[in-house]
XYZ file of C-alpha atoms in Angstrom:
601
model
C -26.280 24.649 19.564
C -23.168 23.363 21.241
C -23.163 22.432 24.791
C -20.199 23.163 27.085
C -19.705 19.553 28.089
C -17.545 18.566 25.135
C -14.821 21.044 26.244
C -13.037 18.153 27.870
C -12.738 16.149 24.748
C -9.909 16.376 22.181
C -9.699 14.306 19.063
C -6.308 14.455 17.349
C -4.172 12.460 15.056
C -0.369 12.303 14.690
C 0.846 12.983 11.144
C 4.455 12.587 9.938
C 6.848 11.092 7.391
C 7.876 7.531 7.833
C 10.229 6.884 10.735
C 9.823 10.322 12.333
C 8.583 8.731 15.440
C 4.690 8.730 15.340
C 4.212 5.310 16.910
C 6.914 5.963 19.596
C 5.222 9.218 20.557
C 1.837 7.392 20.792
C 3.606 4.910 23.152
C 4.795 7.692 25.387
C 1.438 9.376 25.535
C -0.194 6.153 26.501
C 2.491 5.566 29.176
C 2.353 9.187 30.448
C -1.384 9.066 30.983
C -1.205 5.705 32.709
C -3.625 4.149 30.179
C -1.816 0.808 30.183
C -0.153 -0.904 33.178
C 3.629 -0.900 32.982
C 3.682 -4.612 32.475
C 1.389 -4.453 29.416
C 3.582 -1.784 27.741
C 5.506 -2.913 24.680
C 7.175 -0.867 21.890
C 4.781 0.321 19.274
C 1.903 -0.805 21.310
C -0.660 0.324 18.579
C 1.007 -1.691 15.872
C -0.803 -4.864 16.462
C 0.202 -6.832 13.235
C 3.461 -8.895 13.169
C 4.409 -7.360 9.860
C 4.018 -3.846 11.362
C 6.380 -4.750 14.141
C 8.859 -6.458 11.985
C 9.107 -3.717 9.393
C 8.659 -1.022 11.913
C 5.957 0.599 9.852
C 2.398 1.384 10.681
C -0.142 -0.097 8.143
C -3.582 0.250 9.747
C -4.644 3.419 11.546
C -5.255 2.712 15.239
C -7.144 4.639 17.961
C -6.765 4.807 21.650
C -8.597 6.833 24.366
C -6.449 8.519 26.994
C -7.619 10.127 30.227
C -5.473 13.109 31.233
C -5.614 15.551 34.190
C -4.262 18.857 32.919
C -2.179 21.379 34.834
C -5.408 23.455 35.553
C -6.834 20.421 37.357
C -9.486 19.635 34.732
C -9.886 16.102 33.435
C -9.819 15.579 29.730
C -10.582 12.677 27.383
C -8.051 12.472 24.519
C -8.766 10.308 21.538
C -5.603 9.662 19.646
C -5.519 8.234 16.043
C -2.162 6.892 15.030
C -1.824 7.007 11.285
C 0.556 5.440 8.660
C 3.166 7.514 6.933
C 3.649 5.514 3.749
C 2.317 6.893 0.569
C 0.486 3.574 -0.173
C -1.543 4.047 3.005
C -2.376 7.709 2.554
C -5.899 6.404 2.306
C -5.822 5.324 5.955
C -4.561 8.810 6.887
C -7.494 10.577 5.065
C -10.044 8.708 7.094
C -8.485 9.206 10.421
C -8.187 12.964 9.774
C -11.881 13.162 9.034
C -12.680 12.019 12.596
C -10.422 14.574 14.299
C -10.255 18.349 14.902
C -6.649 18.722 15.244
C -3.205 17.149 14.424
C 0.249 16.869 15.903
C 2.715 17.325 13.126
C 5.790 15.401 14.075
C 9.096 16.416 12.318
C 12.424 14.716 13.024
C 14.666 17.555 14.340
C 17.671 16.170 12.480
C 16.117 15.135 9.073
C 13.531 18.036 8.761
C 10.605 18.184 6.455
C 10.336 15.141 4.033
C 8.033 14.567 1.034
C 5.353 12.643 2.985
C 5.388 15.211 5.855
C 4.118 17.678 3.233
C 1.548 15.347 1.744
C 0.102 14.404 5.146
C 0.082 17.858 6.628
C -1.638 19.255 3.499
C -4.267 16.532 4.052
C -4.705 17.685 7.633
C -4.956 21.325 6.603
C -7.545 20.341 3.895
C -9.556 18.681 6.707
C -9.634 21.987 8.530
C -7.359 20.922 11.362
C -5.538 23.078 13.890
C -1.853 21.934 13.884
C 0.675 21.839 16.612
C 4.242 21.257 15.280
C 6.307 18.788 17.406
C 10.000 18.390 16.878
C 11.143 14.898 17.763
C 14.587 13.350 18.470
C 16.020 16.520 19.911
C 18.351 14.266 21.998
C 20.272 13.398 18.896
C 23.583 15.165 18.336
C 22.533 16.050 14.792
C 19.360 17.755 15.991
C 18.973 21.404 14.720
C 15.603 22.493 16.156
C 15.936 26.164 15.257
C 16.793 25.386 11.580
C 13.961 22.904 11.372
C 11.430 25.440 12.876
C 12.388 27.900 10.094
C 12.159 25.144 7.517
C 8.562 24.218 8.662
C 7.510 27.843 8.391
C 9.216 28.262 5.076
C 8.071 25.018 3.379
C 4.692 24.388 4.942
C 3.764 27.895 5.933
C 2.475 27.286 9.480
C 3.775 29.045 12.540
C 6.442 26.859 14.322
C 7.780 29.394 16.845
C 6.012 27.479 19.684
C 6.809 24.049 18.361
C 7.048 21.530 21.194
C 10.548 20.035 21.456
C 10.552 16.376 22.445
C 12.387 13.055 22.406
C 9.793 10.365 22.111
C 12.345 7.664 22.785
C 13.673 9.060 26.065
C 10.406 10.735 27.145
C 11.712 14.379 27.221
C 8.947 16.879 26.668
C 5.965 14.454 26.595
C 4.051 16.382 29.330
C 4.413 19.479 27.167
C 2.817 17.665 24.291
C -0.204 16.740 26.418
C -0.616 20.328 27.596
C -0.302 21.554 24.049
C -3.075 19.143 22.878
C -5.438 20.480 25.575
C -4.620 24.153 25.233
C -3.966 24.547 21.525
C -6.415 22.060 19.851
C -10.095 22.809 19.584
C -12.794 20.729 21.355
C -15.366 18.957 19.077
C -18.832 20.511 18.642
C -22.121 18.735 18.247
C -25.714 18.639 19.411
C -26.770 15.869 21.840
C -30.479 16.342 21.262
C -30.266 16.039 17.424
C -30.730 12.694 15.630
C -27.691 10.365 15.679
C -25.058 11.171 12.929
C -21.860 9.243 13.211
C -19.036 8.653 10.828
C -17.900 4.999 10.077
C -14.083 5.458 10.308
C -12.927 1.904 9.907
C -14.237 -1.712 10.186
C -12.544 -5.077 10.594
C -13.315 -8.698 11.304
C -12.934 -10.239 14.688
C -13.383 -13.968 15.039
C -15.266 -13.652 18.281
C -17.279 -10.553 17.773
C -17.910 -10.568 14.042
C -17.505 -7.124 12.360
C -16.142 -4.364 14.673
C -16.944 -0.838 13.492
C -15.009 2.169 14.617
C -17.259 5.240 14.747
C -16.896 8.909 15.481
C -20.102 10.547 16.779
C -20.930 14.031 15.509
C -24.508 14.518 16.740
C -26.901 12.619 19.010
C -26.061 9.636 21.182
C -25.363 6.055 20.375
C -26.681 3.520 23.037
C -26.732 -0.206 23.570
C -29.740 -1.926 21.983
C -30.349 1.042 19.558
C -31.594 0.232 16.101
C -29.187 1.847 13.641
C -29.056 2.368 9.878
C -26.082 2.624 7.503
C -27.199 5.379 5.127
C -24.988 4.459 2.221
C -25.356 0.644 2.342
C -28.978 0.916 3.512
C -28.384 -1.875 6.071
C -30.134 -2.048 9.460
C -28.733 -3.431 12.665
C -29.243 -3.596 16.523
C -26.286 -2.390 18.513
C -24.944 -5.231 20.826
C -21.906 -3.812 22.363
C -20.417 -0.278 22.627
C -16.880 0.407 23.838
C -13.773 2.466 23.602
C -10.146 1.377 23.044
C -7.737 2.026 25.936
C -5.751 0.067 23.669
C -7.677 -2.949 25.107
C -11.457 -2.949 24.415
C -13.465 -1.517 27.307
C -17.330 -1.478 27.257
C -19.345 1.659 27.877
C -23.087 2.141 27.908
C -23.261 5.006 25.376
C -21.173 7.444 23.206
C -22.054 11.142 22.795
C -21.000 13.849 20.351
C -17.205 14.152 19.840
C -16.517 10.694 21.111
C -14.662 7.947 19.238
C -15.484 4.293 20.061
C -16.472 0.996 18.452
C -19.740 -0.889 18.147
C -20.554 -4.534 17.262
C -24.067 -5.496 15.896
C -23.910 -9.059 14.672
C -22.750 -7.841 11.302
C -21.563 -10.764 9.205
C -20.194 -8.933 6.124
C -17.745 -6.219 6.284
C -18.956 -5.284 2.770
C -22.041 -3.773 4.584
C -19.873 -1.411 6.546
C -18.381 0.822 4.028
C -15.780 3.204 5.338
C -16.982 6.736 5.178
C -20.679 5.809 5.586
C -22.944 7.641 7.961
C -24.629 5.722 10.792
C -27.994 7.140 12.023
C -30.942 6.118 14.136
C -33.371 3.997 12.147
C -36.497 5.423 13.733
C -35.310 9.082 13.734
C -32.726 9.408 10.920
C -30.658 12.513 10.345
C -31.577 14.484 7.234
C -28.154 14.768 5.472
C -25.435 12.213 5.441
C -21.809 13.307 6.235
C -19.561 13.902 3.237
C -17.990 10.474 3.048
C -14.550 9.986 1.647
C -13.711 8.982 -1.811
C -13.468 5.226 -2.252
C -9.922 4.117 -2.610
C -8.745 3.849 -6.242
C -6.512 0.931 -6.852
C -3.634 1.964 -9.100
C -1.617 -1.230 -9.340
C -2.930 -4.550 -10.456
C -1.405 -8.026 -10.335
C -2.644 -11.654 -10.390
C -2.326 -13.858 -7.376
C -2.334 -17.620 -8.056
C -1.860 -20.570 -5.683
C 1.265 -22.610 -6.439
C -0.759 -25.724 -5.851
C -4.038 -25.543 -7.734
C -5.842 -27.421 -4.920
C -5.388 -24.396 -2.679
C -7.622 -22.217 -4.812
C -10.660 -22.404 -2.489
C -8.358 -21.582 0.538
C -7.092 -18.582 -1.395
C -10.684 -17.464 -2.196
C -11.520 -17.727 1.497
C -8.342 -15.909 2.561
C -8.750 -13.066 0.149
C -12.329 -12.596 1.325
C -11.214 -12.330 4.920
C -8.396 -9.881 4.170
C -10.851 -7.715 2.117
C -12.820 -7.581 5.425
C -9.925 -5.818 7.121
C -8.729 -3.812 4.119
C -11.353 -1.880 2.273
C -8.771 -0.417 -0.146
C -7.946 -3.711 -1.713
C -10.163 -5.137 -4.606
C -10.187 -8.467 -6.405
C -11.883 -10.505 -9.140
C -11.346 -14.033 -10.435
C -9.207 -14.806 -13.461
C -7.794 -17.808 -15.160
C -4.356 -18.165 -16.874
C -3.006 -20.870 -19.222
C 0.338 -21.148 -17.295
C -0.936 -20.707 -13.710
C -4.539 -21.995 -13.534
C -7.189 -20.222 -11.427
C -6.448 -17.253 -9.384
C -7.437 -13.622 -8.649
C -6.772 -10.245 -10.307
C -6.179 -7.880 -7.355
C -6.003 -4.163 -7.184
C -3.713 -2.303 -4.769
C -2.905 1.239 -3.797
C 0.817 0.727 -4.552
C 3.633 -1.718 -4.514
C 4.183 -1.724 -0.660
C 0.493 -2.393 -0.301
C 0.786 -5.283 -2.742
C 3.783 -6.722 -0.902
C 2.123 -6.477 2.465
C -1.126 -8.129 1.302
C 0.935 -10.959 -0.289
C 2.941 -11.407 2.841
C -0.252 -11.442 4.983
C -1.823 -14.102 2.810
C 1.270 -16.213 3.092
C 1.591 -15.806 6.833
C -1.872 -15.627 8.228
C -3.299 -18.235 5.937
C -0.261 -20.393 5.107
C -0.638 -20.058 1.338
C 2.051 -20.417 -1.335
C 1.470 -17.846 -3.981
C 2.674 -16.652 -7.390
C 2.185 -13.011 -8.187
C 2.290 -11.961 -11.848
C 3.980 -8.767 -13.041
C 2.359 -5.671 -11.535
C 0.617 -3.455 -14.059
C -1.403 -0.365 -14.020
C -4.844 0.409 -15.548
C -4.660 1.470 -19.135
C -7.504 3.189 -21.048
C -7.853 1.883 -24.543
C -9.745 3.825 -27.338
C -10.900 1.410 -29.955
C -11.309 2.345 -33.608
C -15.174 1.909 -33.279
C -15.333 4.599 -30.646
C -15.569 2.350 -27.578
C -13.296 2.863 -24.595
C -12.187 -0.003 -22.365
C -10.120 -0.308 -19.234
C -7.296 -2.847 -19.444
C -6.091 -4.281 -16.131
C -4.265 -7.336 -17.474
C -1.847 -7.128 -20.428
C -2.843 -10.630 -21.519
C -6.307 -9.357 -22.314
C -5.176 -6.671 -24.719
C -7.385 -6.600 -27.867
C -6.171 -7.035 -31.424
C -3.708 -4.069 -32.281
C -5.616 -3.439 -35.562
C -8.827 -2.474 -33.431
C -6.942 -0.028 -31.272
C -6.906 3.639 -31.913
C -4.772 4.755 -28.998
C -3.668 3.650 -25.552
C -3.661 5.985 -22.660
C -1.701 5.441 -19.518
C -1.941 7.020 -16.024
C 0.556 9.723 -15.048
C 1.517 10.874 -11.608
C 2.897 14.147 -10.184
C 5.751 13.112 -8.032
C 7.486 15.228 -5.348
C 11.025 14.124 -4.546
C 13.108 15.713 -1.691
C 16.831 14.762 -1.935
C 20.082 16.022 -0.476
C 22.096 18.103 -3.016
C 24.755 15.541 -3.576
C 22.358 13.002 -5.087
C 20.356 15.510 -7.169
C 22.135 14.553 -10.449
C 21.404 10.856 -10.083
C 17.841 11.466 -9.056
C 17.175 13.715 -12.167
C 18.802 11.084 -14.264
C 16.468 8.363 -12.903
C 13.346 10.509 -13.515
C 14.637 11.337 -17.067
C 15.288 7.587 -17.846
C 11.775 6.838 -16.744
C 10.280 9.225 -19.256
C 9.731 11.882 -16.656
C 8.871 15.541 -17.441
C 10.298 18.102 -15.093
C 7.748 20.470 -13.609
C 9.720 22.367 -10.954
C 12.983 22.264 -9.213
C 13.821 24.383 -6.095
C 15.555 24.277 -2.769
C 14.038 23.709 0.673
C 16.807 24.610 3.050
C 19.876 22.446 2.067
C 17.738 19.969 0.112
C 16.486 20.038 -3.429
C 12.830 19.506 -4.183
C 12.151 18.144 -7.632
C 8.644 17.885 -8.950
C 8.192 15.486 -11.973
C 5.318 14.221 -14.038
C 6.086 10.490 -14.600
C 4.101 7.674 -16.149
C 2.855 5.319 -13.358
C 3.916 2.265 -15.391
C 7.554 3.282 -14.959
C 7.203 3.899 -11.192
C 5.319 0.662 -10.413
C 8.322 -1.667 -10.971
C 11.206 -0.691 -8.852
C 11.375 3.148 -8.951
C 11.216 3.462 -5.193
C 14.009 0.884 -4.590
C 16.079 2.572 -7.224
C 15.610 6.079 -5.708
C 16.499 4.861 -2.220
C 19.621 3.121 -3.458
C 21.078 6.036 -5.523
C 20.363 8.455 -2.696
C 21.697 6.125 0.028
C 18.204 6.160 1.567
C 18.010 9.938 1.963
C 15.659 10.873 -0.820
C 11.919 10.803 0.022
C 9.158 10.375 -2.523
C 5.401 11.258 -2.648
C 2.959 11.074 -5.495
C -0.584 11.706 -6.631
C -2.306 10.489 -9.682
C -3.003 13.277 -12.073
C -4.399 12.181 -15.477
C -4.268 9.791 -18.426
C -2.187 10.532 -21.472
C -1.792 8.788 -24.714
C 1.497 6.876 -25.168
C 3.176 4.797 -27.796
C 2.705 1.415 -25.796
C 3.145 -2.109 -27.126
C 2.466 -5.542 -25.617
C 5.615 -7.569 -25.032
C 5.127 -11.332 -24.803
C 7.688 -13.824 -23.449
C 7.807 -17.193 -25.141
C 9.361 -20.221 -23.572
C 9.847 -23.163 -26.019
C 7.655 -21.225 -28.477
C 4.690 -21.024 -26.062
C 3.646 -17.634 -24.619
C 3.808 -17.332 -20.880
C 0.828 -15.066 -20.109
C 1.935 -14.321 -16.593
C 5.134 -12.638 -17.910
C 3.514 -10.498 -20.691
C 3.471 -6.678 -20.084
C 2.852 -3.391 -21.718
C 5.948 -1.291 -22.290
C 6.785 1.870 -24.092
C 8.145 1.149 -27.512
C 11.426 2.834 -26.813
C 11.978 0.678 -23.734
C 10.673 -2.600 -25.122
C 14.032 -3.981 -26.407
C 15.888 -3.320 -23.230
C 13.132 -4.714 -20.996
C 12.870 -7.830 -23.283
C 16.620 -8.431 -23.240
C 16.740 -8.150 -19.438
C 13.773 -10.464 -19.040
C 15.198 -13.281 -21.336
C 18.647 -13.018 -19.800
C 17.092 -13.329 -16.352
C 15.017 -16.301 -17.276
C 18.014 -18.054 -18.892
C 19.680 -18.152 -15.528
C 16.528 -19.250 -13.726
C 15.096 -21.988 -15.957
C 16.971 -25.343 -15.257
C 18.369 -27.333 -18.205
C 16.084 -29.858 -19.750
C 16.959 -32.895 -21.884
C 16.407 -30.582 -24.924
C 17.296 -27.060 -25.820
C 14.816 -24.419 -24.532
C 14.569 -21.145 -26.448
C 13.441 -18.084 -24.480
C 12.223 -15.191 -26.575
C 10.689 -11.697 -26.100
C 8.353 -10.681 -28.921
C 6.333 -7.711 -29.935
C 3.488 -9.232 -31.922
C 5.152 -11.536 -34.405
C 8.542 -9.791 -34.168
C 11.194 -11.438 -31.889
C 13.336 -8.751 -30.173
C 15.408 -10.823 -27.932
C 16.412 -14.440 -27.522
C 18.446 -16.699 -25.168
C 18.764 -20.457 -25.279
C 18.988 -22.757 -22.299
C 21.550 -25.548 -23.204
C 20.353 -29.082 -23.115
C 21.793 -31.728 -20.641
C 24.622 -33.757 -22.355
C 24.394 -37.452 -21.806
C 27.126 -39.468 -23.314
C 25.164 -42.275 -24.916
C 28.306 -43.650 -26.689
C 30.175 -44.433 -23.394
C 29.559 -48.227 -23.685
C 30.845 -48.371 -27.234
C 34.550 -49.072 -27.467
C 36.197 -50.057 -30.640
C 34.138 -51.533 -33.447
C 32.619 -49.877 -36.371
C 32.102 -46.048 -36.221
C 28.448 -46.432 -37.557
C 27.528 -47.981 -34.206
C 28.415 -44.698 -32.474
C 26.616 -42.639 -35.187
C 23.500 -44.797 -34.808
C 23.372 -44.097 -31.034
C 23.800 -40.344 -31.629
C 21.143 -40.334 -34.311
C 18.674 -42.142 -31.913
C 19.422 -39.613 -29.189
C 18.922 -36.791 -31.564
C 15.453 -38.213 -32.671
C 14.454 -38.538 -28.952
C 15.427 -34.936 -28.259
C 13.420 -33.727 -31.194
C 10.345 -35.717 -30.103
C 10.795 -34.538 -26.565
C 11.045 -30.952 -27.752
C 7.688 -31.296 -29.409
C 5.886 -32.830 -26.540
C 8.048 -31.882 -23.602
C 6.732 -29.449 -21.002
C 9.250 -26.894 -19.794
C 9.069 -26.642 -16.095
C 9.475 -22.989 -14.930
C 10.214 -23.063 -11.274
C 8.311 -20.786 -8.849
C 11.386 -18.769 -8.060
C 11.908 -18.011 -11.785
C 8.522 -16.319 -11.869
C 9.137 -14.280 -8.825
C 12.725 -13.337 -9.794
C 11.736 -12.510 -13.293
C 9.048 -10.125 -12.025
C 11.491 -8.297 -9.690
C 13.458 -6.733 -12.442
C 16.578 -4.836 -11.497
C 17.912 -2.130 -13.771
């Protein structure tokens, strides 16, 4: 039984590819509805982290409540969810979409549909959304709105004849967007009298308020002082404070069906507030929980170690706090002979890894070393056991392994025709299997199956550089397949450096090994003795470089006299070097680790 009073609420999100203008459109909507005073308005007002502003990307999904008086004189409440466009943060997108009924699909009127436009819009369609296409950047000379409308219909298969034409930068067409939201997107439905049923959309830690929980109410009402229960975590709390974001927090007394807001309840651990959980009334719980979303599956693992071992406790605290704000990041302790104590962390992708590392360094002033990123392998043992391998250093004895399976992805790459050859070659070089190749307007769309191991390193950078930045890339994990994989170790002065060991495909091992030792040769400074650097598969050395020793002229003070005096001094030096080589520690500088891990092709 739906009451008419929710007709004035619209919950919507903005989905688009990176850089097609989501955050700028959000700024204009906030401005147009007078939600923020002019003096508080900044660019990308919803991107609150420094990193987001610097890189010009959205990492955390943000929400804001707008009040809008429509052309028909009715007052509406619009709840906007600004979502990230990067493939690594697709997880953030999925949870924002679950809390809305409709989406604005923003497409750049000059660039057209990109890989992540597709991925994000399909997620919205799966979530049952009504979609309003919006063509942005129509003020650019290169804009071709008619062609892009056709492209949207052809590629995505939704009607774009009434797409709203706007320029988020200059503000053209913003009133039309607001009218379209009110007239073309559905209002939420719900039952006010039913027991409370609310979706936990996001949670983060605030130094003053403790854990802040973002909720979307489906049934019932949420009031201050109410006793609530998290159905998944089984935790119970009393609600202290209820409010909405008009980007700044604003307190309200209660939230009803269809509304989006936040609550605080003296929650200490963000671990108790699992994203996708259902919140209900403790005394009168709802019967069935909402279908939560799948927990985020980390696909890339790497070790994070403090440069100074004394910072380990600080790193532990910092990682714990970051985990509070980012549920999709997981970690466990590990130790390494070369690097001491640290953490093995799981990420959704390389950009996610980079962002987390940068946040740890900035927000907590930590100096970190990250080991080579690796993916999760499944190892079938000869005795029938199956284990998951996160760290190549833990690989069991080769004799006991029956086969190793690695994760594969299905990648969709959109590229202008001129670069198609190089893109196909790149996929071929990375052991890719072509699934499909067709044309979307003037651009080629290649679909490939690729091993994730080959993509993790620098695939994205390579793709951007060979296509001059025009190709776009999106992927989903598909399955595990058996591969001929071997563990490659790097030895410096005959000692294995566990942080640099990796699993590689046998056919690529020699090339990878050679690159690695050549790189390390440039990076390790000369010592008083020769330092051999070797890449090895098991006991077999596949590549070697030597760092030359310093030369000190010990015979400088000998002039004239018997030749044996000189020889004696040289022999003495040689003995010293030999002894040093046995007991000498090779200092591998921090930069060498980082640079060696960022391999170029």
